[in-house]
Coordinates of C-alpha atoms (C1' of nucleotides) in Angstrom, one line a residue:
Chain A
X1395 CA 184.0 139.8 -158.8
X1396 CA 182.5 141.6 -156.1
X1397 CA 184.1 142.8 -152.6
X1398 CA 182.0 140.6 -150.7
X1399 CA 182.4 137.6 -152.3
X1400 CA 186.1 138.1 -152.7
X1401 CA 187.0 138.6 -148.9
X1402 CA 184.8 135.7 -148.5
X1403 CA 186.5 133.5 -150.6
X1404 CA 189.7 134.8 -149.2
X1405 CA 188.8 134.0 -145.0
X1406 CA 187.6 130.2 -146.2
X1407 CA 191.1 129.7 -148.1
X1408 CA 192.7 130.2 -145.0
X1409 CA 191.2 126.8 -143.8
X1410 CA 191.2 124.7 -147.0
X1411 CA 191.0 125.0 -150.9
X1412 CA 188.6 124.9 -153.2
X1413 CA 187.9 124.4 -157.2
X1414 CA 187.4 127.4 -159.4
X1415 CA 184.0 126.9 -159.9
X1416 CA 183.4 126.7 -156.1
X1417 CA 185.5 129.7 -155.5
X1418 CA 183.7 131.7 -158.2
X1419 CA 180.3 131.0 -157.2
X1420 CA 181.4 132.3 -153.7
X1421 CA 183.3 134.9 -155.3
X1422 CA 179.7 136.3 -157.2
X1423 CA 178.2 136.5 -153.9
X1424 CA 177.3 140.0 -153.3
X1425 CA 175.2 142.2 -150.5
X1426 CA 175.2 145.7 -148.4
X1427 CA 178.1 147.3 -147.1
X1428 CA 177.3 148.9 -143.5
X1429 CA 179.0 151.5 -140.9
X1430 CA 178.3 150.7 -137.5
X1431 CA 179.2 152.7 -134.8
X1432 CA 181.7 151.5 -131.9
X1433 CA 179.9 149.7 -129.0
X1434 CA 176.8 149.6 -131.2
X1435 CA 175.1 145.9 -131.9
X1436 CA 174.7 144.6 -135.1
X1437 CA 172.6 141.7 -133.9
X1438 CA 170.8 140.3 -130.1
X1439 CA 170.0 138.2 -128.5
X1440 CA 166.9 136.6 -129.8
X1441 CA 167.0 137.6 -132.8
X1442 CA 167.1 135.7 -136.4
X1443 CA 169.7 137.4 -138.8
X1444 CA 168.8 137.3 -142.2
X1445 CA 172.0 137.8 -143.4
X1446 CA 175.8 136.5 -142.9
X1447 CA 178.4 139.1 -141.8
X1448 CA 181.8 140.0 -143.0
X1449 CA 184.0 142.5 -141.0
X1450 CA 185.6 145.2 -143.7
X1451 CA 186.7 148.0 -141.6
X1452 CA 187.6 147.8 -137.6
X1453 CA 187.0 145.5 -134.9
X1454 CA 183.8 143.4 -134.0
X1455 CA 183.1 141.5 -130.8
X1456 CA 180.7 138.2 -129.7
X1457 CA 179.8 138.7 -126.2
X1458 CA 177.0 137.7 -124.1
X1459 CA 176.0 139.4 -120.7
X1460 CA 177.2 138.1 -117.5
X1461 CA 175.1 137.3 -114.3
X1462 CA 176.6 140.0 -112.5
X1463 CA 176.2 142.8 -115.0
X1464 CA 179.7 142.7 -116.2
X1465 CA 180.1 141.2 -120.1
X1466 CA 182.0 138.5 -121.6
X1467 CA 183.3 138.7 -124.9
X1468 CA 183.3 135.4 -127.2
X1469 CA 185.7 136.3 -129.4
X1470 CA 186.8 139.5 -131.6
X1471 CA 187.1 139.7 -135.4
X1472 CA 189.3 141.4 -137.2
X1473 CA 188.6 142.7 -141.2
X1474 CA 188.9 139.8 -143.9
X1475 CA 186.8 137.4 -140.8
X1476 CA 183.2 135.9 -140.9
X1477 CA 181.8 136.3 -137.2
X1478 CA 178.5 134.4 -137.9
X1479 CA 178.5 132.0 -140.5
X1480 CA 176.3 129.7 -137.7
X1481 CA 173.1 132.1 -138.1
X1482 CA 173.0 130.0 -141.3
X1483 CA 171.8 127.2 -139.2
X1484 CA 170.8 127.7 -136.0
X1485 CA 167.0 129.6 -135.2
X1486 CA 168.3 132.3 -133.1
X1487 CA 171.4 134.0 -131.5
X1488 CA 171.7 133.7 -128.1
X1489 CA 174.5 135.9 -127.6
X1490 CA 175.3 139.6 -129.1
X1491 CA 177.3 140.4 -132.4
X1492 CA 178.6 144.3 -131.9
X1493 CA 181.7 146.7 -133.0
X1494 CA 184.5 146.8 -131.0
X1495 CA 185.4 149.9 -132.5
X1496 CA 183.9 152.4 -135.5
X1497 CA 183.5 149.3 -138.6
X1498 CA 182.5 148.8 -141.7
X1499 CA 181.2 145.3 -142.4
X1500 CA 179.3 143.4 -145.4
X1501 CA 176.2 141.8 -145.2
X1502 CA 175.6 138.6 -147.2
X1503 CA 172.1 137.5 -147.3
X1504 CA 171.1 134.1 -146.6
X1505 CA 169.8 132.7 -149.7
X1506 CA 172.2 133.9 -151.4
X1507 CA 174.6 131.5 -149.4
X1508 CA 172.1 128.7 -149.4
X1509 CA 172.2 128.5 -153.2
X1510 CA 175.6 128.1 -153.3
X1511 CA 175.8 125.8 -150.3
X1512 CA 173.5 123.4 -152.1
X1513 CA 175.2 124.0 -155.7
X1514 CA 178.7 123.6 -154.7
X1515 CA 179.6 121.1 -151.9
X1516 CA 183.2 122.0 -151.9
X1517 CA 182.4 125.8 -150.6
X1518 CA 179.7 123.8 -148.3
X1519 CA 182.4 122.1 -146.8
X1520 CA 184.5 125.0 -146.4
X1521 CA 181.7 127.6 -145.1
X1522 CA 181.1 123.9 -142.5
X1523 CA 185.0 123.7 -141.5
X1524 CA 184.8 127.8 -140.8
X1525 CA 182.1 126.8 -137.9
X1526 CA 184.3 124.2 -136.9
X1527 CA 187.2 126.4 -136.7
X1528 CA 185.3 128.6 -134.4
X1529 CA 184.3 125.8 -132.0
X1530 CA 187.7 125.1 -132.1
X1531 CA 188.6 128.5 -130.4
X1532 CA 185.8 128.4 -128.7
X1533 CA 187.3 126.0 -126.7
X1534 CA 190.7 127.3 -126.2
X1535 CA 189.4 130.4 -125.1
X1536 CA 187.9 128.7 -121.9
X1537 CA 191.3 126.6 -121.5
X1538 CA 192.6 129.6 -121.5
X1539 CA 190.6 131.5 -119.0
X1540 CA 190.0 128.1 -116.6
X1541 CA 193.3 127.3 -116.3
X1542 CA 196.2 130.2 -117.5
X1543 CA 197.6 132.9 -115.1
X1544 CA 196.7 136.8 -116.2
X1545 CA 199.7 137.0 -117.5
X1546 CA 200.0 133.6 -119.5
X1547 CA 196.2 134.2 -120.7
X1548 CA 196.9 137.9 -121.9
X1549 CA 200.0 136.9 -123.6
X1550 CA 198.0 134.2 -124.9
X1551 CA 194.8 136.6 -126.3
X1552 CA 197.6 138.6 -128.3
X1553 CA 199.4 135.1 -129.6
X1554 CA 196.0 134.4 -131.1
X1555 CA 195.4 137.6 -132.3
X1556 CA 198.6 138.1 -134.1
X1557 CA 198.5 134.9 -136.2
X1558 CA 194.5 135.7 -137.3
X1559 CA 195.8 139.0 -138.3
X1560 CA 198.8 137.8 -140.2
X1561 CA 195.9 134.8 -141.6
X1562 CA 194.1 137.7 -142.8
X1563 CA 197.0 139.6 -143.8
X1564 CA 196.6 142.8 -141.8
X1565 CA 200.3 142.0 -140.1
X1566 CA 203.2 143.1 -141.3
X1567 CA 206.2 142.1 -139.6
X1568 CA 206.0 141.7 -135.6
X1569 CA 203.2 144.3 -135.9
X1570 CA 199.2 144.3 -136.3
X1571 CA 196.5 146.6 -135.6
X1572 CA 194.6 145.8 -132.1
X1573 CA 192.5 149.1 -131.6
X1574 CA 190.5 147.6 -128.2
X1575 CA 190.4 149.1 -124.9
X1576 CA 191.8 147.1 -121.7
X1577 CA 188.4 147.4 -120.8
X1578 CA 187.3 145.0 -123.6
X1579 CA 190.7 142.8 -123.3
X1580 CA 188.8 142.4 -119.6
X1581 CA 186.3 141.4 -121.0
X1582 CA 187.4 139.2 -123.1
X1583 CA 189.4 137.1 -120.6
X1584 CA 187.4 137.5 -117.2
X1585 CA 189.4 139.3 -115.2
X1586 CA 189.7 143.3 -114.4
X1587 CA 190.5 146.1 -116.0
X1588 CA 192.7 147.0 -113.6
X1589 CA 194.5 143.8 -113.8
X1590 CA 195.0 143.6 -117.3
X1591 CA 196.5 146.8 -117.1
X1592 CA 198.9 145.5 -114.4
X1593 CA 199.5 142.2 -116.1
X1594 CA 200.4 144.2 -119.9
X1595 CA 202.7 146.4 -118.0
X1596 CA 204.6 143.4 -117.0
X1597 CA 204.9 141.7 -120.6
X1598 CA 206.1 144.7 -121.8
X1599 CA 208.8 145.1 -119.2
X1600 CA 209.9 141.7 -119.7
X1601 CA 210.6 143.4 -123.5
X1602 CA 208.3 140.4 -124.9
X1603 CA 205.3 142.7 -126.3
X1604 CA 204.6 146.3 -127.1
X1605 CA 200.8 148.1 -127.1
X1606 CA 200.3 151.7 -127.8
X1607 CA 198.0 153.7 -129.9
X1608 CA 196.0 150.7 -131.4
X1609 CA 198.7 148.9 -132.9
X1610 CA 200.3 145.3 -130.9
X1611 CA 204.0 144.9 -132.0
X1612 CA 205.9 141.3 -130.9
X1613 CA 209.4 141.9 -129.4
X1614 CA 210.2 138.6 -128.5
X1615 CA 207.4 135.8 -129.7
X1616 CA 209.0 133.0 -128.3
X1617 CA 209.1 134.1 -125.2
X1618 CA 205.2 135.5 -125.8
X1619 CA 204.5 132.4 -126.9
X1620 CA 206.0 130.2 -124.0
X1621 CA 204.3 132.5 -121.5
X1622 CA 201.4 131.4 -123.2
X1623 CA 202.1 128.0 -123.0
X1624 CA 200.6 128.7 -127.3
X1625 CA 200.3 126.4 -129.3
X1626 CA 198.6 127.1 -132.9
X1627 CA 196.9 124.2 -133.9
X1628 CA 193.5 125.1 -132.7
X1629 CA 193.6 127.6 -135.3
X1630 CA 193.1 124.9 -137.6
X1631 CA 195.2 127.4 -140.4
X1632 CA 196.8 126.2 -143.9
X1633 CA 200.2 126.7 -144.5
Chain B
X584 CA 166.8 100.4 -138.3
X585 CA 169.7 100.0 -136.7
X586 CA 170.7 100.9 -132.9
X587 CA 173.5 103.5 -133.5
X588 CA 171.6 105.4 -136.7
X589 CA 168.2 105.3 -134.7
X590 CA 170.4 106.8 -132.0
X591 CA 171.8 109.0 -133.9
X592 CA 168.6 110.1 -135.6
X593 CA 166.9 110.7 -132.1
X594 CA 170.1 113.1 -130.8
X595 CA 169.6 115.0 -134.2
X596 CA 166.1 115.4 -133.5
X597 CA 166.5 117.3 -130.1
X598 CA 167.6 120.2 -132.3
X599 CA 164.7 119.9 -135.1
X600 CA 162.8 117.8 -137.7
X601 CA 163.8 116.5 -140.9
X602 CA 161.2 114.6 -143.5
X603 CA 160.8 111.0 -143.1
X604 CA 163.3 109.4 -145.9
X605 CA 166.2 111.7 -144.4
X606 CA 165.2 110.3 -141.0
X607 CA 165.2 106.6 -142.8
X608 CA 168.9 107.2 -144.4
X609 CA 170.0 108.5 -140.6
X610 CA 168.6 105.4 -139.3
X611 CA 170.4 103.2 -141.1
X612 CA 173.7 104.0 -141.3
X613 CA 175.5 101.5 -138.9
X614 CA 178.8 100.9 -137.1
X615 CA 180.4 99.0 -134.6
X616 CA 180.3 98.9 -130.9
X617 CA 183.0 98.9 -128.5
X618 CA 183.9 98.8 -125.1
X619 CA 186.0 101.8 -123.7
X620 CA 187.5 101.5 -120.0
X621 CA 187.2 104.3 -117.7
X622 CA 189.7 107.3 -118.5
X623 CA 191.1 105.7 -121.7
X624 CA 191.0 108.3 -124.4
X625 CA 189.6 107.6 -128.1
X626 CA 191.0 110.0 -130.0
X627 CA 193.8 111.8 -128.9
X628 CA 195.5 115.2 -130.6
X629 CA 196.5 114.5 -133.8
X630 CA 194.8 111.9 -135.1
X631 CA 192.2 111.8 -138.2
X632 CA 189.2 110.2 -137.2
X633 CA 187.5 107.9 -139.4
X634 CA 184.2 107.2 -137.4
X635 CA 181.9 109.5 -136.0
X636 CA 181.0 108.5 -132.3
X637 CA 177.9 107.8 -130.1
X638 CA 177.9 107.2 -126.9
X639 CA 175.6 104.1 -125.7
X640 CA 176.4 103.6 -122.3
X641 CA 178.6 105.7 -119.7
X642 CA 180.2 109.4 -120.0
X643 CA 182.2 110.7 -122.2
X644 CA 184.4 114.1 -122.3
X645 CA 186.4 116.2 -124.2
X646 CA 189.8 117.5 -122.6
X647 CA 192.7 118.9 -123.0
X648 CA 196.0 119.1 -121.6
X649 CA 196.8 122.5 -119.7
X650 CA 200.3 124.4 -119.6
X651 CA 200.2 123.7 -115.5
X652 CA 199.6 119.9 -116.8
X653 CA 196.2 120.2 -115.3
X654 CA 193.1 119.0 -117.8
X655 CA 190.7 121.3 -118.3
X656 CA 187.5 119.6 -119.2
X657 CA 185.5 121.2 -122.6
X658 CA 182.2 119.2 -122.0
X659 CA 180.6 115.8 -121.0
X660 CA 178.4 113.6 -123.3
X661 CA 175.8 111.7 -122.1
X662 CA 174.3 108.5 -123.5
X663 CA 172.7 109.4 -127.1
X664 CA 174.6 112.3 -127.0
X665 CA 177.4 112.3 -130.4
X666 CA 180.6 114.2 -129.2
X667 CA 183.2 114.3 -132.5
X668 CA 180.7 115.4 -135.3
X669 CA 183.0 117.7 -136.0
X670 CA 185.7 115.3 -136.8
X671 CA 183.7 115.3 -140.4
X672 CA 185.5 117.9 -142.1
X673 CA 188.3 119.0 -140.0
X674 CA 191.7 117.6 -140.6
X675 CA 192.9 116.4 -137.0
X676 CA 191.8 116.5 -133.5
X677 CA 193.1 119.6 -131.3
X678 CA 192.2 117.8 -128.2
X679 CA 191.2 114.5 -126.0
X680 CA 188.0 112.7 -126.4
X681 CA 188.1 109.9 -123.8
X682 CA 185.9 107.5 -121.8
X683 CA 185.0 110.0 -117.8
X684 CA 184.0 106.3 -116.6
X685 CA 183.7 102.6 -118.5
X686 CA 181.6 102.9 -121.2
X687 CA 180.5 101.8 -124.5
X688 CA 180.3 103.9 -127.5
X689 CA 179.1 103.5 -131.4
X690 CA 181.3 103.9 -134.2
X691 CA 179.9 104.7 -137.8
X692 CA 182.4 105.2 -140.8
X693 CA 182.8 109.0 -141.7
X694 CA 182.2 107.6 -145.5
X695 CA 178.3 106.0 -144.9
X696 CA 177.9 109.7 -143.1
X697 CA 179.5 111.7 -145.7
X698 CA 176.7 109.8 -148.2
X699 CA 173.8 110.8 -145.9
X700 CA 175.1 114.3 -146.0
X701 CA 175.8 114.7 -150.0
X702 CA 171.8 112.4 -150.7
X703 CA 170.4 114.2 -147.8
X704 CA 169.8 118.1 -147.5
X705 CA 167.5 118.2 -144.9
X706 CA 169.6 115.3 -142.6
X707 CA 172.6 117.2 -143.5
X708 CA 171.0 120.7 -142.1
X709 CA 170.6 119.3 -138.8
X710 CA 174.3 117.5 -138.6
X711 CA 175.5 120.8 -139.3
X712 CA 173.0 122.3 -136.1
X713 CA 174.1 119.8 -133.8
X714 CA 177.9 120.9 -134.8
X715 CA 176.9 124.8 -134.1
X716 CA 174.8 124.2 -130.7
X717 CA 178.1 122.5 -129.7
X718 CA 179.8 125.7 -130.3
X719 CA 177.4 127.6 -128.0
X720 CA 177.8 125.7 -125.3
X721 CA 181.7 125.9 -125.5
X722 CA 180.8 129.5 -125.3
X723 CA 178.7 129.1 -122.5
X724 CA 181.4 127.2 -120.7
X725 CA 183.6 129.9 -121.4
X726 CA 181.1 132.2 -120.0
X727 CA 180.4 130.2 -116.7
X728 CA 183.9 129.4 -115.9
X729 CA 185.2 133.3 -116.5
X730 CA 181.9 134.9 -114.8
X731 CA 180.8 132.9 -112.3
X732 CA 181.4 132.2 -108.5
X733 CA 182.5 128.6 -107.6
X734 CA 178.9 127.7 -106.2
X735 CA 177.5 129.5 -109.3
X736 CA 179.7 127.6 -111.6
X737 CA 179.0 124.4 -110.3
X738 CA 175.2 124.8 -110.1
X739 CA 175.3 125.8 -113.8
X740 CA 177.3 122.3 -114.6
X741 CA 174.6 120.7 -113.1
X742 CA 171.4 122.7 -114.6
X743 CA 172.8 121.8 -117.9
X744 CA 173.9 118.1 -117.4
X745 CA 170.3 117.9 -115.8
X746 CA 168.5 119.2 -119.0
X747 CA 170.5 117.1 -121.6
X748 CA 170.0 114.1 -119.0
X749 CA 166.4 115.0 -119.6
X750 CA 166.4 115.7 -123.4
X751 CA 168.2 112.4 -123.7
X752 CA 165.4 110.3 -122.1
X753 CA 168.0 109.4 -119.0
X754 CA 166.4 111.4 -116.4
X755 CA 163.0 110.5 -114.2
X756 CA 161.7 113.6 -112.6
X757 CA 164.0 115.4 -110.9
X758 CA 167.0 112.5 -110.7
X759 CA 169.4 111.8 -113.5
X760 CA 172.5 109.4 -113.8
X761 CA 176.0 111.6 -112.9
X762 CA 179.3 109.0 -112.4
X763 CA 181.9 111.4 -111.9
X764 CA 184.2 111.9 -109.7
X765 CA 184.5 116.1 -107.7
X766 CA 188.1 115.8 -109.5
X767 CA 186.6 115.2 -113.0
X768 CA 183.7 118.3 -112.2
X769 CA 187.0 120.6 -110.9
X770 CA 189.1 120.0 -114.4
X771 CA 185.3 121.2 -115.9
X772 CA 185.0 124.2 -113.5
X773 CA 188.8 124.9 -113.7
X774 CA 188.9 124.8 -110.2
X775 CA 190.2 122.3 -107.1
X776 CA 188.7 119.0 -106.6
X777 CA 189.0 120.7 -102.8
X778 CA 186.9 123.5 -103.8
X779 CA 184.6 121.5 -105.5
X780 CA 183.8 119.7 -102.4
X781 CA 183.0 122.5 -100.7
X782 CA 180.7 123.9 -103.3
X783 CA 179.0 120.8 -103.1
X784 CA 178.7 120.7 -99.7
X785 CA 177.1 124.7 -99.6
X786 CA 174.6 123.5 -102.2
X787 CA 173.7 120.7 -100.6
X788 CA 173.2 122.7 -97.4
X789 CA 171.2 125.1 -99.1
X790 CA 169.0 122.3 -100.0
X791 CA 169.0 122.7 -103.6
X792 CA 170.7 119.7 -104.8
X793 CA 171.4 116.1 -103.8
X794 CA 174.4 114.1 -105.3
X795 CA 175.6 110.7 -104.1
X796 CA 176.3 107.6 -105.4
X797 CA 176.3 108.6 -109.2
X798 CA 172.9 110.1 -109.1
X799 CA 172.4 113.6 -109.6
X800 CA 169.0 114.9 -107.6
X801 CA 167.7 118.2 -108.1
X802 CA 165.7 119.3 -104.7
X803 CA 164.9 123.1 -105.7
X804 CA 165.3 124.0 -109.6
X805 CA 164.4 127.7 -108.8
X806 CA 167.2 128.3 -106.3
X807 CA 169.7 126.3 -108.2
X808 CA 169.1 128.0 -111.5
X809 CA 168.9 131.1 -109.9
X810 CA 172.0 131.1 -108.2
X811 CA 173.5 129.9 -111.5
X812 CA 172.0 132.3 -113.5
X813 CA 171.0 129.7 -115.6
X814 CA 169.1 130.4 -119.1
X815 CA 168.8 127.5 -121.2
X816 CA 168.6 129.2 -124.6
X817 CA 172.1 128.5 -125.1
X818 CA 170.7 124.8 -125.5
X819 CA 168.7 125.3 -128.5
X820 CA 166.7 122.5 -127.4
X821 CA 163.5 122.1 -129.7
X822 CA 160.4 121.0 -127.4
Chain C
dC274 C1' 189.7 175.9 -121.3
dG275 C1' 187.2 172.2 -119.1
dC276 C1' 185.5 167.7 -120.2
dT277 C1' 185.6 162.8 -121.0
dC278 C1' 187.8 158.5 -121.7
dG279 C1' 191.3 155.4 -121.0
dC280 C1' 195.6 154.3 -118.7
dT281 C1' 198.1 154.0 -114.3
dT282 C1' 199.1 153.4 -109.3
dG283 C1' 198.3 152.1 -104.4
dA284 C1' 196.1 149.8 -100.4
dT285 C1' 193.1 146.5 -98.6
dC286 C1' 190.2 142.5 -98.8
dT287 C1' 188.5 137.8 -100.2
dC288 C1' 187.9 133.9 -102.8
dC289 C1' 190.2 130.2 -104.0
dT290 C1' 194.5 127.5 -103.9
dT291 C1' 197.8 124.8 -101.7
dC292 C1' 199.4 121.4 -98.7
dA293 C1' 198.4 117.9 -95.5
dA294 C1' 195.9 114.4 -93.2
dG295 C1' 191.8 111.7 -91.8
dG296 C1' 187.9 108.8 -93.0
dA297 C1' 184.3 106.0 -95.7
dC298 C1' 183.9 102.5 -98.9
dA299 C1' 184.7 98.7 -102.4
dG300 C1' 187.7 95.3 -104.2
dT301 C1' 191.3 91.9 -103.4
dG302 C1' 193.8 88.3 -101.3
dG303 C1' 195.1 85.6 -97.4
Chain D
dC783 C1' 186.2 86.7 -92.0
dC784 C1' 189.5 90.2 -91.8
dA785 C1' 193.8 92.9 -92.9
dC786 C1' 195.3 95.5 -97.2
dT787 C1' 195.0 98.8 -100.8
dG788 C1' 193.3 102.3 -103.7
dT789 C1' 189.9 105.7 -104.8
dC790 C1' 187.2 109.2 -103.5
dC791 C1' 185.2 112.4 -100.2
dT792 C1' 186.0 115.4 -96.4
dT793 C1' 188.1 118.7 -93.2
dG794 C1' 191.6 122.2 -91.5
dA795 C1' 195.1 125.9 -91.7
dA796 C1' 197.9 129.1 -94.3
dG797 C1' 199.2 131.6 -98.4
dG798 C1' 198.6 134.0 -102.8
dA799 C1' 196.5 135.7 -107.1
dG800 C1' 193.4 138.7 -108.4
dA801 C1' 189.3 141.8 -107.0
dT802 C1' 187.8 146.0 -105.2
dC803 C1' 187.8 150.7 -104.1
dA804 C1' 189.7 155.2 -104.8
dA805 C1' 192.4 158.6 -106.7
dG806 C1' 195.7 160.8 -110.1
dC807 C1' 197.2 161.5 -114.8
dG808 C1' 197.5 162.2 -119.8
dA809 C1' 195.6 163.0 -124.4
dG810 C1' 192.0 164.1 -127.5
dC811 C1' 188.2 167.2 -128.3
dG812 C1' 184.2 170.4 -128.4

DNA sequence: CGCTCGCTTGATCTCCTTCAAGGACAGTGG
DNA sequence: CCACTGTCCTTGAAGGAGATCAAGCGAGCG
């Protein structure tokens, strides 16, 4: 049993189940482990990765840059996630993979995941519904954006992010780790800095969420959640 | 060789090549054919597809249902274009797939596909591709309707439905079929039908782009693409 | 201590929404 | 052949959510 292969295994459960022999084989999967520094990339645009990434340690971000300078970020992944398992099949990125924050991630080369892919359809389908999954949020991120208030769409962000860290047990409780700037959370849903900043200081009046020092605490999720107008499914998580 | 599997095989094939006996097993799987009438759905949230589905005639899109009950519009599918791929190995739909204007679609059984993909390696690589470039452009979506001005926004709608149009043999020079309605293009843009209008109208000014009647013209790719910001990586469109 | 980075606050501006109504056009029935 | 109806496009005026610009503040850190 390697680290890798185990944390692996681990993230795919959270969508489906597999046989032993499909869960070992992913399990045996091995590679480098990697600091990167916060705001550094891991890969560009352009480029062809050669290996899949896990996140171990920290924060990561997709973003791509906006016509006017200013970025959008994708998504974020938090440790125990698998931020580009479509590298395994598409030529080249066409957006950036970097760390939100000071990480640690695993790196998985490809033909080590082909082999098992082509030996064990069970894990193929599961690595498959992973892309899916993503898709999946994909899309809620731009219902989200198109068509929440700031408020709704923030309270939304931290919804989302709360469950994935609970999924990848990093929560305990009403609490999880979310070590981002506002700056990134702007990012993240297309709106200001300044705004965000406004927008958090009213959900934590309203005693629904708390935010300090890196770590998000839920007072109240259902009325987060109604805010948000949340609704998990899109998640696509067991349980 | 069948009309929905050559279809099919010709979509896959805007994203690579495959060998010639996967090509033959794409070819002829088969299905059934149906009628869908303008803004009816075909799957709605939920359900478990059973069939995979082409589109043959007419627009499709993907929606879902906002907290404001507005829709907000993930993508459009042209003809030749397959929109629910990703109905293969995830357990229910998380949103709308429905008929923008009457059309007719192609059904093939998830089982014939599922045989394709186990027999197939090289046919199954490119499914899974077709799957992951959907995923970018949900990204890119999410990208255009965070980032971008209205008049950007919209351009960018119609660069891409103006390349697909083109990579899916439906477009003759510079013209290419587009049947919706402003209010259809505002739930895509997450903006006012209102708004949309007036978009139009400044890009029609502008002399970049001509719309009327269904048909999409493009008058002046370099302004319109410009002015969108409009890189068609995202695409991955093999040529 | 001074520096930087991120959070906070205030005032003004603008893009887009909202609401409301008029007009072009196709389909339908008398 | 013409009123009737619905759908979509168009136009105008007013209001609001969020952007922009600018400055102050607190904490960590060399």
């Amino acid at each position: 049993m390697t680290l890798l292969g185990e944390t692996l295994a681990r993230h795919l459960e959270c969508f489906g189940t597999m046989p032993a022999e499909d869960r070992a084989a992913i399990v045996a999967l091995d590679g480098e482990v990697r600091q990167v520094g916060r705001m550094r990339d891991i890969y560009g645009v352009g480029e062809h990765p050669r290996h899949i990434v896990l996140v171990l340690k920290g924060f990561l971000m997709r973003y791509s840059i906006g016509a006017d300078g200013g970025n959008q970020v994708h998504s974020f992944y938090l440790p125990g996630e698998a931020p580009d398992l479509e590298t395994l099949y598409l030529d080249y990125m066409d957006n950036f993979l970097a760390a939100a924050v000071d990480s640690e991630v695993g790196m998985i080369p490809h033909e080590a995941v082909y082999q098992v892919i082509e030996d064990y359809p069970e894990a193929r389908k599961l690595i498959w519904r992973q892309t899916l999954v993503q898709a999946a949020v994909f899309r809620e991120w731009l219902v989200r954006n198109s068509h929440l208030t700031a408020d709704g769409a923030l309270a939304h962000l931290l919804c989302e992010i709360h469950l994935r860290a609970k999924a990848a047990g990093l929560a305990n409780d009403w609490s999880c780790p979310l070590p981002l700037s506002q700056e990134l959370v702007s990012d993240a849903l297309g709106m200001t800095a300044v705004h965000v900043n406004r927008m958090m200081q009213l959900l934590r009046r309203s005693g629904a969420v708390e935010w300090r020092g890196g770590v998000l605490t839920i007072r109240d999720w259902d009325r987060l959640s109604e805010l948000a107008a949340f609704d998990p499914k899109y998640l696509h998580l067991r349980r």
